[in-house]
Coordinates of C-alpha atoms in Angstrom, one line a residue:
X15 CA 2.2 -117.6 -123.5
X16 CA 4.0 -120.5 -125.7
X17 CA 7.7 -120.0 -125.8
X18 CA 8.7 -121.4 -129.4
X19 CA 12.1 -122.6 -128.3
X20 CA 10.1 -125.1 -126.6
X21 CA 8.3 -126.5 -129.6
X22 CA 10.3 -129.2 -131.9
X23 CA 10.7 -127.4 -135.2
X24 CA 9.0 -129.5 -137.9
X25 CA 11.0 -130.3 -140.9
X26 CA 10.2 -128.0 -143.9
X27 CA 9.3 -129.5 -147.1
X28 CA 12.2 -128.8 -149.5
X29 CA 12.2 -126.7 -152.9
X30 CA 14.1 -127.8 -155.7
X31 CA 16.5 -125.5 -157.7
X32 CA 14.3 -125.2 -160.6
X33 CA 11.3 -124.4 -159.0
X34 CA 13.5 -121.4 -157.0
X35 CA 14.8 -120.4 -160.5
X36 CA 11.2 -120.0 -162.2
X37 CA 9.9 -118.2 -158.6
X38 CA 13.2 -115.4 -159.8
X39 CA 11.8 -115.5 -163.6
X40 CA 8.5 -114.4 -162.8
X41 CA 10.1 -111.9 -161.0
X42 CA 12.6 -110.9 -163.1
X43 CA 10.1 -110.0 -165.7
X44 CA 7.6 -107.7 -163.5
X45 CA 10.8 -106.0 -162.0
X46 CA 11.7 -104.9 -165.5
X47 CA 9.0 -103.7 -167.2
X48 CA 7.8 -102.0 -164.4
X49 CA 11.3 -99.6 -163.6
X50 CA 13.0 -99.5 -166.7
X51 CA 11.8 -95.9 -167.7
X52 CA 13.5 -94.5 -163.7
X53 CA 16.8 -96.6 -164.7
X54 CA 17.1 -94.4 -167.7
X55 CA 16.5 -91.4 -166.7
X56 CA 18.7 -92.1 -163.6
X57 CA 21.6 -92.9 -166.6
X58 CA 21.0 -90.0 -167.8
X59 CA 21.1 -87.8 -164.7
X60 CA 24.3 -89.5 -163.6
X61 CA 26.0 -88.9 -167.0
X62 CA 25.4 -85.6 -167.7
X63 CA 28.2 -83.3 -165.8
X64 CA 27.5 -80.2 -163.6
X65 CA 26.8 -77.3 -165.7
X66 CA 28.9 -74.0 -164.3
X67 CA 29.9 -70.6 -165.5
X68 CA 27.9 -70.6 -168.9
X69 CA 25.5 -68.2 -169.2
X70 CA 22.0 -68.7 -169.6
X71 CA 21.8 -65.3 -171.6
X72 CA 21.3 -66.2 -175.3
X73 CA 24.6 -65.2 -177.3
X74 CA 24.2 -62.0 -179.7
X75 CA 27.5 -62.0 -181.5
X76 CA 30.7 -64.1 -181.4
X77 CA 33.5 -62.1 -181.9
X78 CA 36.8 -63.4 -185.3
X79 CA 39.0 -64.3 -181.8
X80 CA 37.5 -67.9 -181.3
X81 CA 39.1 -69.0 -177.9
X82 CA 41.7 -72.1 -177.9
X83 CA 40.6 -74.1 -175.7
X84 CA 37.4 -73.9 -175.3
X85 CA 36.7 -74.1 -171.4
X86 CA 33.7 -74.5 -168.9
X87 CA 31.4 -75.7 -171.6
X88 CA 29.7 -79.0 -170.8
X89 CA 30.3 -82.0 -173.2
X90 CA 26.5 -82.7 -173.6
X91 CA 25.8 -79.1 -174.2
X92 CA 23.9 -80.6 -176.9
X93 CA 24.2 -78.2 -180.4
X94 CA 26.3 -80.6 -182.3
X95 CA 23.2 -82.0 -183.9
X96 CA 21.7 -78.4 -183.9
X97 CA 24.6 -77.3 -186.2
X98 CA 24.7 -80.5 -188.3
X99 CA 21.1 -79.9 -189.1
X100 CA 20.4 -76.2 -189.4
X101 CA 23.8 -74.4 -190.2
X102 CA 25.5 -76.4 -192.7
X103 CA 26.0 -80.0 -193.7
X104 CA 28.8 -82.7 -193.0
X105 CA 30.0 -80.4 -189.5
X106 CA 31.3 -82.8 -187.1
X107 CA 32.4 -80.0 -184.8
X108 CA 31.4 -80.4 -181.1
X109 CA 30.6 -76.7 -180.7
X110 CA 29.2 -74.6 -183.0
X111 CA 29.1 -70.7 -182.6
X112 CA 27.1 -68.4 -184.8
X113 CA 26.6 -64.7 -185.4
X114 CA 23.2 -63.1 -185.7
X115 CA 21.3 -63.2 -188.9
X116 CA 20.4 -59.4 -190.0
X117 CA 17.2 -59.5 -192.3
X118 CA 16.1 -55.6 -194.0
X119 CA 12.1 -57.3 -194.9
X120 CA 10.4 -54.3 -196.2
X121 CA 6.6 -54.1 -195.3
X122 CA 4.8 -51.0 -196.7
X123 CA 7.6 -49.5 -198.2
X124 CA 9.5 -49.1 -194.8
X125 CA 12.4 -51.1 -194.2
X126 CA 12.9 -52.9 -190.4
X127 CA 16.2 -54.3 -189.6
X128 CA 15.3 -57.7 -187.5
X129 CA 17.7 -59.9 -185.6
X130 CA 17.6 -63.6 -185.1
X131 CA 20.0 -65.8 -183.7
X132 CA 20.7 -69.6 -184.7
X133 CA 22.2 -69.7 -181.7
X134 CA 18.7 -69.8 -180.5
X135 CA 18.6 -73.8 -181.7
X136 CA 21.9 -74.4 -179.5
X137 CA 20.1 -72.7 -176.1
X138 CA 16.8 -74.9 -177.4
X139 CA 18.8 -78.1 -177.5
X140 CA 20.5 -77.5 -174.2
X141 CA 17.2 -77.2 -172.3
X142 CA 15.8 -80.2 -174.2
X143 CA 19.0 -82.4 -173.6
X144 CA 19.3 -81.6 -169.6
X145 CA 17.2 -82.9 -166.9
X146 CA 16.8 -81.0 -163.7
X147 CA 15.0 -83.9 -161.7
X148 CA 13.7 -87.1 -161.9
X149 CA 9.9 -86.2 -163.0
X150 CA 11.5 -83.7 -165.5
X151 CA 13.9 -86.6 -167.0
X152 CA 11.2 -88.4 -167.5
X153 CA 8.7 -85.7 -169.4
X154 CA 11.2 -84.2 -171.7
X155 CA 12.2 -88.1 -173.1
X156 CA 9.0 -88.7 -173.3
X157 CA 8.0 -85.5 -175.4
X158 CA 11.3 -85.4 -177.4
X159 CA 12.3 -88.9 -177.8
X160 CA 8.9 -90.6 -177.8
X161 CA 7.6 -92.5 -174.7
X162 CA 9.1 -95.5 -176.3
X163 CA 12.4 -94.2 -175.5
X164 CA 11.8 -94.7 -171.9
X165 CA 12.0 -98.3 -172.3
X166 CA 15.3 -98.3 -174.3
X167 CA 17.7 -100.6 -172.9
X168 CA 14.7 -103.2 -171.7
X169 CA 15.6 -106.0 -174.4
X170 CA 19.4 -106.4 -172.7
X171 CA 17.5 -105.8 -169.0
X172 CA 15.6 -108.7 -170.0
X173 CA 18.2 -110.3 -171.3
X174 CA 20.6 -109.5 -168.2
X175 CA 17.8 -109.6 -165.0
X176 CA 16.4 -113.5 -165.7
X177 CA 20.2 -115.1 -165.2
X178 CA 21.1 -112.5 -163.2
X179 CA 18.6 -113.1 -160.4
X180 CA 18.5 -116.5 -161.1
X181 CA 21.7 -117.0 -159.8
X182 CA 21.6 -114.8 -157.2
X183 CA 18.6 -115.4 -155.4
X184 CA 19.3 -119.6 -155.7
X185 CA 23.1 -118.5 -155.2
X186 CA 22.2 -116.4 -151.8
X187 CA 19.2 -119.2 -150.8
X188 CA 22.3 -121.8 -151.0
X189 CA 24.8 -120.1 -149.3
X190 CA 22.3 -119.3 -146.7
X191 CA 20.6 -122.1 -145.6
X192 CA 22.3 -125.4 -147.6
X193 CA 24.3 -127.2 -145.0
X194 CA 27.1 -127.8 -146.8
X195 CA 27.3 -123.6 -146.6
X196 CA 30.5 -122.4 -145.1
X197 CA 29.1 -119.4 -144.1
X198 CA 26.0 -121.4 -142.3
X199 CA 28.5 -123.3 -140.6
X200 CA 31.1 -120.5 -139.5
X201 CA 29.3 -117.6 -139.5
X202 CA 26.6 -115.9 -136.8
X203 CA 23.4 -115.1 -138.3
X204 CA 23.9 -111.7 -137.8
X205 CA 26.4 -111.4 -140.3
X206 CA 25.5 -114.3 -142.8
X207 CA 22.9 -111.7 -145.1
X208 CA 25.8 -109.6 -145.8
X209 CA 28.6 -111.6 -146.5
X210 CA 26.4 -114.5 -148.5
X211 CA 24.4 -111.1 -150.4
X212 CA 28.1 -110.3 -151.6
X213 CA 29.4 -113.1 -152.4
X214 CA 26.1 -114.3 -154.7
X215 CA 26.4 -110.9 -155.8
X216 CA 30.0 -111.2 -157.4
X217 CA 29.0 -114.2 -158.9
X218 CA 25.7 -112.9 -160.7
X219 CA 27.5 -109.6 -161.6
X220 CA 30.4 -112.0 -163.1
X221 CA 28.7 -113.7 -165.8
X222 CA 26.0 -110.7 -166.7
X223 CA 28.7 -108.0 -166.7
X224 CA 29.0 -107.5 -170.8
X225 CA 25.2 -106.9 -171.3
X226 CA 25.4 -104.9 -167.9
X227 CA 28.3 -102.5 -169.9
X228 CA 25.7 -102.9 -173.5
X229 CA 22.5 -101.8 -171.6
X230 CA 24.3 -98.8 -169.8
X231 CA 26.1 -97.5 -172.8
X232 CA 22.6 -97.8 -174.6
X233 CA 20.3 -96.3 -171.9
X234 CA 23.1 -93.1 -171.6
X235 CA 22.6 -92.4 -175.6
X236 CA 19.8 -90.4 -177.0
X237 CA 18.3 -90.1 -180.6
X238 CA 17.8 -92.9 -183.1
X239 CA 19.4 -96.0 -184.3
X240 CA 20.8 -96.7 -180.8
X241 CA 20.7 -100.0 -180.6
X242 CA 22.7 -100.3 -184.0
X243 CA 25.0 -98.0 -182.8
X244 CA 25.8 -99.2 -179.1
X245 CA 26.4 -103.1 -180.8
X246 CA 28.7 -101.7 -183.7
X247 CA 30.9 -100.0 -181.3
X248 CA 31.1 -103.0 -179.0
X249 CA 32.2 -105.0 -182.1
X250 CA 34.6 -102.5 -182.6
X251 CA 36.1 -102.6 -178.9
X252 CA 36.5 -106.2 -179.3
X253 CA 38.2 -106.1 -182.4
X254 CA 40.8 -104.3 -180.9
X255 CA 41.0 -105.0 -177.6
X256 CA 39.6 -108.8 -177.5
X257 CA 36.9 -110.4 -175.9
X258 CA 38.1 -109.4 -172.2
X259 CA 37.0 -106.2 -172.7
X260 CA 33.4 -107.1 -172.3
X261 CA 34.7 -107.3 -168.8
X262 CA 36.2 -104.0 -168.4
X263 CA 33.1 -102.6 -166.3
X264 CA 33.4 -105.3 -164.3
X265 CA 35.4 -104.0 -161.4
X266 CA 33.1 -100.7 -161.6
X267 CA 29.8 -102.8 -161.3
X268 CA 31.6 -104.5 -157.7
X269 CA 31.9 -101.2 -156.5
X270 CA 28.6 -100.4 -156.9
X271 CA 26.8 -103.9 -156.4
X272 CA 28.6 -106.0 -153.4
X273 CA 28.5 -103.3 -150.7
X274 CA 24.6 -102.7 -152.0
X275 CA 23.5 -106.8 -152.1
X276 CA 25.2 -106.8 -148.7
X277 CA 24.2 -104.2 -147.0
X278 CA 20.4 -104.9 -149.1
X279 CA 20.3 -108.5 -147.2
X280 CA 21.2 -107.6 -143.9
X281 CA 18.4 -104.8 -143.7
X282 CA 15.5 -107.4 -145.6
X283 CA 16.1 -110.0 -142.8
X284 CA 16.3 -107.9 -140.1
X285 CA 13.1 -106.2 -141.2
X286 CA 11.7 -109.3 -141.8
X287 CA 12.7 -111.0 -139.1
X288 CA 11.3 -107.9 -136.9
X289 CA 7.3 -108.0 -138.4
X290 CA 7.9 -111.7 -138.0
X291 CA 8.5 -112.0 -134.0
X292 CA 6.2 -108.8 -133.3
X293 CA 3.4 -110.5 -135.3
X294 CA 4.3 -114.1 -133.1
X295 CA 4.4 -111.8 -130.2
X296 CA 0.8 -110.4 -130.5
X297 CA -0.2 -114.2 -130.5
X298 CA 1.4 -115.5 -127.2
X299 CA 4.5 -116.9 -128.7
X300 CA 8.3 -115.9 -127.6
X301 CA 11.5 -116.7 -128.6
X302 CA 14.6 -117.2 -126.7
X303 CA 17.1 -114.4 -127.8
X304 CA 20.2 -116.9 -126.5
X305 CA 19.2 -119.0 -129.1
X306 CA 19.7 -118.8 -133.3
X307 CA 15.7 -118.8 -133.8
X308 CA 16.8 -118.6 -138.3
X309 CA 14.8 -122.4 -138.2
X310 CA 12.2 -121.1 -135.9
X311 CA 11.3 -118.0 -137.7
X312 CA 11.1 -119.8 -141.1
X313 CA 9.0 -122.6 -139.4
X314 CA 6.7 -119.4 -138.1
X315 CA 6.7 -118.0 -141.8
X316 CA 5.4 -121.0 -143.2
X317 CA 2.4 -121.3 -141.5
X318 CA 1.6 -118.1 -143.3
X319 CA -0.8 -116.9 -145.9
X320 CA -0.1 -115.6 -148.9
X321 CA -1.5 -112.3 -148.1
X322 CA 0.8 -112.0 -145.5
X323 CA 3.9 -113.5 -146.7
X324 CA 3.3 -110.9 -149.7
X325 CA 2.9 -107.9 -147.4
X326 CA 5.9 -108.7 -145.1
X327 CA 8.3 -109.1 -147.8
X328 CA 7.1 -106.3 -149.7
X329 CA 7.8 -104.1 -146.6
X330 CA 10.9 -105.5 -146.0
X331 CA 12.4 -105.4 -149.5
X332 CA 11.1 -101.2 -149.9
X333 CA 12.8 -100.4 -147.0
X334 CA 15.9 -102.4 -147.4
X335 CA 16.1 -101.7 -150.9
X336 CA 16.0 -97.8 -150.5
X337 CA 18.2 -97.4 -147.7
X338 CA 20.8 -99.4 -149.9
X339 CA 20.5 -97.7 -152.8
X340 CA 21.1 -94.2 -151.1
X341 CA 24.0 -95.3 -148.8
X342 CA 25.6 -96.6 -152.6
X343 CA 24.3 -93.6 -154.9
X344 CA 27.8 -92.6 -154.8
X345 CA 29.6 -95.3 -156.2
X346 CA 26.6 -95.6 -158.5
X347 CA 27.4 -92.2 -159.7
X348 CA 31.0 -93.1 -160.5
X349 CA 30.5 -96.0 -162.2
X350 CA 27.9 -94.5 -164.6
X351 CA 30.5 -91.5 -165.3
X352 CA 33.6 -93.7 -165.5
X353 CA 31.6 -96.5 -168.1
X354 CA 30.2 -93.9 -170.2
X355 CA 33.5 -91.9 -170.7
X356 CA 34.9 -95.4 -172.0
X357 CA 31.7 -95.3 -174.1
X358 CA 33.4 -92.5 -175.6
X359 CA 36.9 -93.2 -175.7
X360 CA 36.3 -96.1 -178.0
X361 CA 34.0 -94.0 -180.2
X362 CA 37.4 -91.3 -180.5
X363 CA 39.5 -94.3 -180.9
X364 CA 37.6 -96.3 -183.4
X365 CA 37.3 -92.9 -185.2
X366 CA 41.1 -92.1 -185.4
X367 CA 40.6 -89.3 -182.4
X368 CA 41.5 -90.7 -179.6
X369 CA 43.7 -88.6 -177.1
X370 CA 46.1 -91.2 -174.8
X371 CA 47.8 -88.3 -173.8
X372 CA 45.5 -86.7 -171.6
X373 CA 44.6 -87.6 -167.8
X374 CA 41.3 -87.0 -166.8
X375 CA 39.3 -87.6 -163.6
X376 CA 37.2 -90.4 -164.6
X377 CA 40.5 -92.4 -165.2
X378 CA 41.3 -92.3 -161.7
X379 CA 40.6 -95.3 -159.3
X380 CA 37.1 -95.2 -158.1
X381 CA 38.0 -93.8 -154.3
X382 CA 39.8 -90.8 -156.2
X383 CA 37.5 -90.1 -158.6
X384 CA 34.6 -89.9 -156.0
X385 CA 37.1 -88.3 -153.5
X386 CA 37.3 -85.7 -156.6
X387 CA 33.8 -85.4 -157.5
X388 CA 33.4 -84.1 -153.8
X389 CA 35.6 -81.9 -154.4
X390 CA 34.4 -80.0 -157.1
X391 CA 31.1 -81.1 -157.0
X392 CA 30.2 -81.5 -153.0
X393 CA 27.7 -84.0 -151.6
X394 CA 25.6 -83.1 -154.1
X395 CA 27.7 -84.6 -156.7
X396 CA 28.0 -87.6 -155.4
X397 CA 24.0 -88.3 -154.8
X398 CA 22.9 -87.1 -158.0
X399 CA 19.9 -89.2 -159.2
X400 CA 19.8 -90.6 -156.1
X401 CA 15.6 -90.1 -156.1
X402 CA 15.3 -91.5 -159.5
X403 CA 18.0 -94.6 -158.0
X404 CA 15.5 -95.1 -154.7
X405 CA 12.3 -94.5 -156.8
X406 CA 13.5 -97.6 -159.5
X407 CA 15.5 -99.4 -156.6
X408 CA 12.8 -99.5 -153.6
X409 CA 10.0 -101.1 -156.0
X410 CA 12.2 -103.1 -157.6
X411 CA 13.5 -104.7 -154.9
X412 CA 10.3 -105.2 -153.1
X413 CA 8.2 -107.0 -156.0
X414 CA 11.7 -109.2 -157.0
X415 CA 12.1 -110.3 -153.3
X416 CA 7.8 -110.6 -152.6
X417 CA 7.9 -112.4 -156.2
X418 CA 10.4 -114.9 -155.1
X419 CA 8.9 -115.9 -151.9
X420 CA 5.5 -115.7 -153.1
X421 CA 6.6 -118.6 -155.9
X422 CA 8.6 -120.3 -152.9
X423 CA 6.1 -120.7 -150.9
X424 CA 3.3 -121.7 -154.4
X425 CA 6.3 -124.5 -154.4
X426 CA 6.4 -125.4 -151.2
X427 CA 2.7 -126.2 -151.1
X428 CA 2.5 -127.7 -154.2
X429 CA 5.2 -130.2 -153.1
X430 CA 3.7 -130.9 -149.6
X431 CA 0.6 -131.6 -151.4
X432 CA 2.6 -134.0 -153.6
X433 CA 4.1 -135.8 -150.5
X434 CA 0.6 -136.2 -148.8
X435 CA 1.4 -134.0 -146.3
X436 CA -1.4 -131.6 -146.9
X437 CA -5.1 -132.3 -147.2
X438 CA -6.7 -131.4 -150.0

C-alpha cells in the first residue's frame, strides 16, 4: 500500500483562460439544446396559480346579476382568446360569460329544441392552457403550440448560457485554485466550493440578468408573435423606467441562483472527491485525512482517461445538480411568479391599466411571499415543477460540468504535448 502524502505532487501543466472559456462554450451549447423544452414547461408550471373552487361542471346559463368582483377565477383561465375569436370581435374582456344557444332545426317535419354552450370553447381552453405535470406540459405545447414552441426562449438561452458559464466556470476555476484567491488562502477546503460557487455565481448572474428577465418573460407567454411582443414591451419598460430596469429581476435571480451554485459546488466536489479516493483506494493508495489532499486528488485525476474523467463528473454533476435544484425549487417558484406578474404590470401600465393601488402577494419580499405561498398553497406550492426543475437541472448540470473538464483535460494534454512533456 503507497500512501500518496508520501509522493512529491508533480506540477500540473497549466490551462490558459481562453482555452477554459472554449471548454464552457462547447458546453454551453449541448446544455441548451438539449433542456430547453423542460425549462419551459417548468415556466409554465410555476406561473400558472392554483386552481380552487371553480367548478369543472360546464356552465348552462349565466344569470342578468353578473357578480362585482369576480373571485376565485384563475388569471390564466384562458377564454380571453376563446371570446375574442368566437363570440364577437374587438372584446378585450378578461372573462367572458355566455348563455346557451337554443337552436329549433326541424328534421322531418318535427321540431327538436337543441342546446349548445359557447361556453364549451372557455372549458376547452382551460384544459388546453393548464398542465397537470411535467410529461403533460410538454404534450399539450407540443400538440397546441407546435413542437417548435418547446424551444421558444432558446435564441436568448444561447445568447445568455455562453457568457454566463463563461464566466462562471473560469470565475469559480480562479477563485478556486489561482493563488492569488482569498478564499484559497483563508478558507478550508471544506467550505471553499460554496462560498467561491456564490460568489462566481453573483457575478455571472450580474451581467446576464436582462436576457435572464427577456427569456423568462418569453418562455411564460404562449401563442404567436412572442418574440415581437416580449422585446416591444421591454422597450416600453425602458422608456419609462430607464435602463436599470433590465436589472429589476436581479435580486430575484440571487435568491434563486447563489444558495443553488453554492450548495451545487460543495455536493460536485465532495462527490467527486469521494469516487476519486475509493477508486485510489482499490489500487493501494491512501491519503492522509490530516492533510488538505485538493493538490493530491487533482494530481490523481490527471492521470486519468477520458472515459473516466467523463463518467466521474457526470455522476457528480446529476447528483449535485438535483439535490440543488430541489432544496431551491422554492425560491425558484417565487421568482418565476414575482418576474412574470411584473411581466404584466408593465403590459397594464403601458396600456393605461395599471392599478398602483392594490397590494398583492407577489409584491411582498421574497421570504413573505414564499412564507405566503405556504400558507395558502402548502409544501406543495412551493415545490411545484420541481420534477420538470430536476429533470432539466440534473442533465444539465452533468453534461456542462463533464463538458468542461472533458475540454480541460483535451487542453491540458494538448499543452503538455506542446512543452515536450508527453511522448507522442
Amino acid at each position: 500500500m503507497v500512501r500518496m502524502d508520501n509522493i512529491e505532487p508533480e506540477k500540473e501543466t497549466e490551462i490558459s483562460a481562453s482555452q477554459k472559456m472554449l471548454s464552457a462554450v462547447s458546453g454551453s451549447l449541448l446544455t441548451s439544446l438539449l433542456v430547453t423544452p423542460l425549462d419551459v414547461v417548468r415556466v409554465r408550471l410555476q406561473s400558472q396559480p392554483a386552481i380552487s373552487n371553480v367548478s369543472p361542471a360546464r356552465p348552462h346559463s349565466v344569470s342578468t346579476h353578473i357578480p362585482q368582483p369576480f373571485t376565485n377565477l384563475p388569471p390564466n383561465l384562458g377564454v380571453t382568446a376563446c371570446c375574442k375569436e368566437v363570440f364577437w370581435v374587438n372584446n378585450n374582456a378578461q372573462y367572458c360569460l355566455a348563455t346557451p344557444t337554443t337552436a329549433s332545426p326541424t328534421i322531418n317535419g318535427l321540431s327538436h329544441t337543441s342546446t349548445t354552450s359557447p361556453a364549451d370553447c372557455a372549458v376547452d381552453e382551460t384544459r388546453r392552457k393548464n398542465f397537470t405535470s411535467t410529461l403533460d406540459g410538454l404534450r399539450k405545447i407540443a400538440r397546441n403550440e407546435g413542437l417548435p414552441s418547446l424551444w421558444r426562449g432558446l435564441s436568448p438561452t444561447l445568447v445568455m448560457a455562453i457568457p454566463a458559464n463563461v464566466i462562471y466556470f473560469t470565475g469559480y476555476d480562479s477563485l478556486r485554485t489561482s493563488p492569488h484567491s482569498p478564499i484559497k488562502t483563508y478558507v478550508s477546503d471544506s467550505y471553499a466550493p460554496l462560498l467561491a460557487g456564490s460568489l462566481a455565481r453573483i457575478a455571472a448572474a450580474t451581467v446576464i440578468s436582462p436576457i435572464e428577465m427577456f427569456r423568462t418573460r418569453m418562455q411564460a407567454t404562449s401563442g404567436t408573435g412572442v418574440f415581437r411582443a416580449t422585446l416591444s414591451g421591454l422597450q416600453d419598460m425602458v422608456a419609462a423606467q430607464g435602463y436599470t430596469s433590465l436589472w429589476r429581476g436581479l435580486t430575484l435571480t440571487m435568491w434563486r441562483d447563489v444558495p443553488f451554485s453554492g450548495i451545487y459546488w460543495w455536493g460536485y466536489e465532495a462527490t467527486r472527491n469521494t469516487i476519486t479516493d475509493m477508486r485510489d483506494r482499490r489500487r493501494g493508495r491512501v491519503l492522509d485525512p490530516q492533510r488538505s489532499s485538493t493538490r493530491l486528488r487533482s494530481q490523481s485525476r490527471s492521470k486519468e482517461n477520458h472515459t473516466i474523467t467523463l463518467v466521474d463528473s457526470f455522476t457528480a454533476g446529476a447528483l449535485s445538480g438535483a439535490v440543488a435544484a430541489v432544496v431551491t425549487t422554492p425560491f425558484d417558484v417565487g421568482k418565476t411568479r414575482q418576474q412574470v406578474l411584473k411581466h404584466a404590470d408593465d403590459i397594464a401600465a403601458s396600456a393605461g391599466k395599471g392599478n398602483a393601488m392594490v397590494t398583492r402577494p407577489e409584491d411582498r419580499s421574497m421570504p413573505r411571499f414564499l412564507y405566503h405561498i405556504f400558507r395558502t398553497e402548502g409544501l406543495p406550492g412551493l415545490f411545484r415543477g420541481w420534477a420538470a426543475r430536476c429533470l432539466k437541472v440534473a442533465p444539465a448540470c452533468a453534461i456542462m460540468i463533464s463538458s468542461y473538464e472533458i475540454g480541460k483535460k483535451m487542453a491540458r494534454n494538448v499543452n503538455e504535448r506542446r512543452d515536450g512533456r508527453v511522448e507522442t
